[in-house]
Amino acid sequence: MIIKTIFVSGISSAIFYFFNLIYQLIFSKIFSNFTIKDTNYLLFFSFIKALSSILLLLLLFKIKNISFLKNKNNDHLLSNINNMCKYGSIIFFIFFIIFLVIIKCNMDFFDSMIYSNDGININNFDKYTMKILIIVLLNVILEEFYFRFTLVKVLEEKYSEKVIALISAFSFGFIHSVDILSIISATIIGYFLAVTFLKTKRLVYSIFLHYIINVDSIIVLPIIKLFDPQEKLGENWIFLSFLIMFTIFFIIYILTKIIGTKYGKRNF
């Protein structure tokens, strides 16, 4: 079953790779005057890419009845938030431990994933920050729509939820094959994002969690400033960022547990 799971994962990631390659070739021919350094180009490219990819997948797999927030039966908003925060806190805690060990043990073979040891000025916001955040969101939507929504819809009649989660995880890991840590990181993240979607049945929660994971360093900048008034964090930036996000998600998870226990599901 594991071999078959990895095989299906490889096929699904290859389809994603192939489609993006064809799309980029066509786009580069049509818009040959744009340069990769132009953030307006990146924003436009990401928007068209996400939109056209989603439309193509809808046409190819004939997926119907897309629902992002609509509740059905016992699909309560509170329980969905609880699930999202539960798996979010697990992800951030895992990566806090991983990066803490990597940094403290001086594992040089993971250098491509470690920020420079030079001081990071957390007040130095680039003027393109908002555009970058939007670009990231558009790409997150595309990846979630493919690796969670589409894969689940295509495979749900043939495989169990556990196998689907693994296929989604391995596929997600394969397309992030920059180095060993990238593959491991993306696979772990992909698994919990898949479980989040399978538990909530709503794509919006995996999209939100994925987006927070991708931009958590930017989100926690004001919080990090409280920890380091000198604005010099260096290598501590990574695992401190993960620690803060773990704390936030875990607190929200506990609060939703308390509220759910106290008032029950009838009000949600």
XYZ file of C-alpha atoms in Angstrom:
268
model
C 0.000 0.000 0.000
C 2.871 2.378 0.785
C 4.443 1.772 -2.628
C 1.100 2.387 -4.327
C 0.594 5.512 -2.232
C 4.004 6.900 -3.220
C 3.333 5.999 -6.862
C -0.005 7.845 -6.905
C 1.660 10.766 -5.105
C 4.386 10.898 -7.744
C 1.828 10.883 -10.553
C -0.230 13.666 -8.969
C 2.835 15.844 -8.343
C 4.052 15.183 -11.903
C 0.681 16.380 -13.253
C 1.019 19.550 -11.184
C 4.604 20.070 -12.418
C 3.640 19.448 -16.050
C 0.660 21.801 -15.990
C 2.695 24.597 -14.416
C 5.527 24.115 -16.920
C 3.148 24.337 -19.887
C 1.384 27.311 -18.368
C 4.609 29.227 -17.733
C 5.849 28.563 -21.266
C 2.606 29.889 -22.763
C 2.520 32.872 -20.409
C 6.157 33.784 -21.123
C 5.439 33.781 -24.868
C 2.340 35.961 -24.567
C 3.836 38.385 -22.019
C 7.447 38.400 -23.143
C 8.053 41.989 -21.996
C 7.513 41.244 -18.329
C 10.493 40.542 -16.109
C 10.552 38.300 -13.039
C 11.732 41.242 -10.894
C 8.534 43.154 -11.507
C 6.177 42.549 -8.566
C 3.220 43.683 -10.671
C 4.063 40.933 -13.115
C 4.340 38.383 -10.306
C 1.009 39.473 -8.878
C -0.718 39.285 -12.257
C 0.998 35.999 -13.089
C -0.036 34.434 -9.774
C -3.636 35.579 -10.151
C -4.037 34.268 -13.700
C -2.192 31.078 -12.800
C -4.412 30.367 -9.808
C -7.624 31.220 -11.641
C -6.851 29.304 -14.831
C -5.541 26.291 -12.905
C -8.686 26.081 -10.778
C -10.947 26.412 -13.825
C -8.992 23.723 -15.671
C -9.181 21.340 -12.713
C -12.911 21.943 -12.401
C -13.349 21.147 -16.084
C -11.008 18.152 -16.014
C -12.405 16.469 -12.905
C -15.947 17.880 -13.173
C -15.973 18.829 -9.508
C -19.267 20.218 -8.272
C -20.773 21.653 -5.108
C -17.765 23.626 -3.889
C -18.378 24.933 -0.389
C -15.941 27.055 1.596
C -17.846 28.046 4.726
C -21.382 26.690 4.444
C -22.233 24.420 7.344
C -23.936 21.097 6.753
C -25.364 18.736 9.367
C -23.005 18.747 12.355
C -20.250 20.681 10.622
C -19.990 23.414 13.258
C -17.823 26.492 12.880
C -16.381 26.101 16.382
C -15.306 22.501 15.820
C -13.712 23.465 12.491
C -11.700 26.247 14.120
C -10.776 23.789 16.857
C -9.466 21.278 14.305
C -7.547 23.926 12.386
C -5.851 25.249 15.536
C -5.163 21.725 16.778
C -3.240 20.704 13.675
C -1.742 24.160 13.313
C -0.229 23.991 16.809
C 1.124 20.496 16.060
C 2.813 21.741 12.871
C 4.412 24.768 14.510
C 5.592 22.732 17.504
C 7.168 20.085 15.255
C 9.047 22.711 13.277
C 10.080 24.582 16.381
C 11.774 21.382 17.598
C 13.261 20.569 14.173
C 14.803 23.993 13.623
C 15.928 24.259 17.232
C 17.863 20.993 16.884
C 19.226 21.960 13.459
C 20.491 25.333 14.638
C 21.855 24.225 17.993
C 23.597 21.187 16.503
C 25.104 23.252 13.658
C 23.802 20.940 10.937
C 25.442 22.646 7.974
C 23.833 20.354 5.389
C 20.527 22.184 6.001
C 22.002 25.632 5.399
C 19.693 26.343 2.466
C 16.748 26.486 4.861
C 18.452 28.624 7.508
C 18.384 32.386 7.285
C 21.615 34.297 7.367
C 23.258 34.662 10.774
C 23.457 38.375 10.157
C 21.148 40.539 12.236
C 17.638 40.882 10.874
C 16.154 44.347 11.032
C 12.499 43.662 11.763
C 11.503 47.250 11.043
C 12.744 47.049 7.481
C 9.459 46.370 5.713
C 9.812 46.254 1.972
C 7.452 48.522 0.029
C 6.234 45.452 -1.825
C 5.221 43.560 1.333
C 1.465 43.671 0.648
C 1.933 42.526 -2.924
C 4.102 39.646 -1.732
C 1.437 38.660 0.808
C -1.197 38.620 -1.946
C 1.068 36.619 -4.277
C 1.650 34.065 -1.533
C -2.098 33.847 -0.880
C -2.882 33.222 -4.546
C -0.300 30.452 -4.768
C -1.557 28.958 -1.505
C -5.100 28.868 -2.910
C -3.859 27.085 -6.031
C -1.853 24.510 -4.068
C -4.681 23.858 -1.613
C -7.222 23.527 -4.382
C -5.068 20.941 -6.130
C -3.311 19.005 -3.346
C -6.221 18.965 -0.935
C -9.559 19.602 -2.628
C -8.998 18.006 -6.045
C -6.981 15.011 -4.831
C -9.535 14.249 -2.131
C -12.444 14.475 -4.589
C -10.679 12.266 -7.133
C -9.429 9.643 -4.656
C -12.181 9.548 -2.010
C -14.063 6.687 -3.683
C -10.954 4.493 -4.005
C -8.936 5.145 -0.847
C -9.453 5.687 2.859
C -8.932 9.106 4.445
C -5.580 8.019 5.918
C -4.258 6.973 2.506
C -5.595 10.155 0.874
C -3.845 12.242 3.538
C -0.563 10.420 2.842
C -0.926 10.830 -0.936
C -1.604 14.538 -0.471
C 1.395 14.812 1.868
C 3.866 12.998 -0.399
C 2.642 14.890 -3.480
C 3.056 18.186 -1.678
C 6.523 17.114 -0.527
C 7.637 16.108 -4.027
C 6.927 19.524 -5.557
C 9.005 21.193 -2.819
C 12.095 19.118 -3.558
C 14.682 21.870 -3.088
C 16.635 19.877 -0.510
C 16.069 17.153 2.074
C 14.590 19.472 4.673
C 12.251 21.059 2.131
C 10.822 17.654 1.247
C 10.460 16.623 4.901
C 8.929 19.963 5.876
C 6.449 20.056 2.994
C 5.445 16.429 3.568
C 4.721 17.041 7.257
C 2.832 20.237 6.492
C 0.970 18.563 3.622
C -0.184 15.721 5.865
C -1.668 17.982 8.530
C -3.229 20.278 5.923
C -4.870 17.236 4.342
C -6.147 16.042 7.727
C -7.458 19.530 8.439
C -9.419 19.518 5.183
C -10.689 15.975 5.729
C -11.841 16.803 9.259
C -13.496 20.132 8.447
C -14.630 19.394 4.867
C -13.982 23.059 4.130
C -11.079 24.270 2.007
C -10.976 27.664 3.709
C -9.416 26.197 6.873
C -6.515 24.475 5.122
C -5.996 27.610 3.007
C -5.847 29.784 6.112
C -3.499 27.417 7.947
C -1.227 27.057 4.892
C -1.108 30.827 4.443
C -0.212 31.422 8.095
C 2.586 28.842 7.829
C 3.997 30.575 4.750
C 3.959 34.102 6.197
C 4.298 33.465 9.942
C 7.645 35.313 10.129
C 5.997 38.471 8.806
C 2.941 38.087 11.040
C 4.970 37.750 14.239
C 7.281 40.707 13.537
C 5.605 43.003 16.102
C 5.695 40.209 18.706
C 9.341 39.392 18.029
C 10.233 43.042 18.539
C 9.082 42.709 22.158
C 11.569 39.867 22.650
C 14.481 41.647 21.050
C 14.457 45.478 21.310
C 17.858 45.559 19.608
C 16.245 44.175 16.440
C 19.061 41.621 16.099
C 17.804 38.053 15.968
C 19.945 36.242 13.438
C 19.449 32.469 13.421
C 17.069 32.639 16.414
C 14.473 34.174 14.096
C 13.202 30.839 12.785
C 12.485 28.793 15.860
C 11.313 31.845 17.852
C 8.795 32.548 15.097
C 7.537 28.953 15.184
C 7.353 29.032 18.988
C 5.186 32.164 18.980
C 2.817 30.781 16.346
C 2.566 27.464 18.234
C 1.628 29.359 21.395
C -1.050 31.394 19.596
C -2.620 28.388 17.876
C -2.474 26.254 21.025
C -4.158 28.943 23.138
C -6.957 29.309 20.574
C -7.318 25.516 20.495
C -7.676 25.348 24.292
C -10.164 28.243 24.283
C -12.345 26.552 21.654
C -12.227 23.357 23.730
C -13.336 25.234 26.846
C -16.103 27.121 25.026
C -17.314 23.965 23.302
C -17.417 22.040 26.589
C -19.143 24.839 28.484
C -21.846 25.741 26.001
C -22.045 22.618 23.885
C -22.612 22.633 20.117
C -26.176 23.878 20.178
C -25.160 27.534 19.825
C -22.702 26.970 17.032
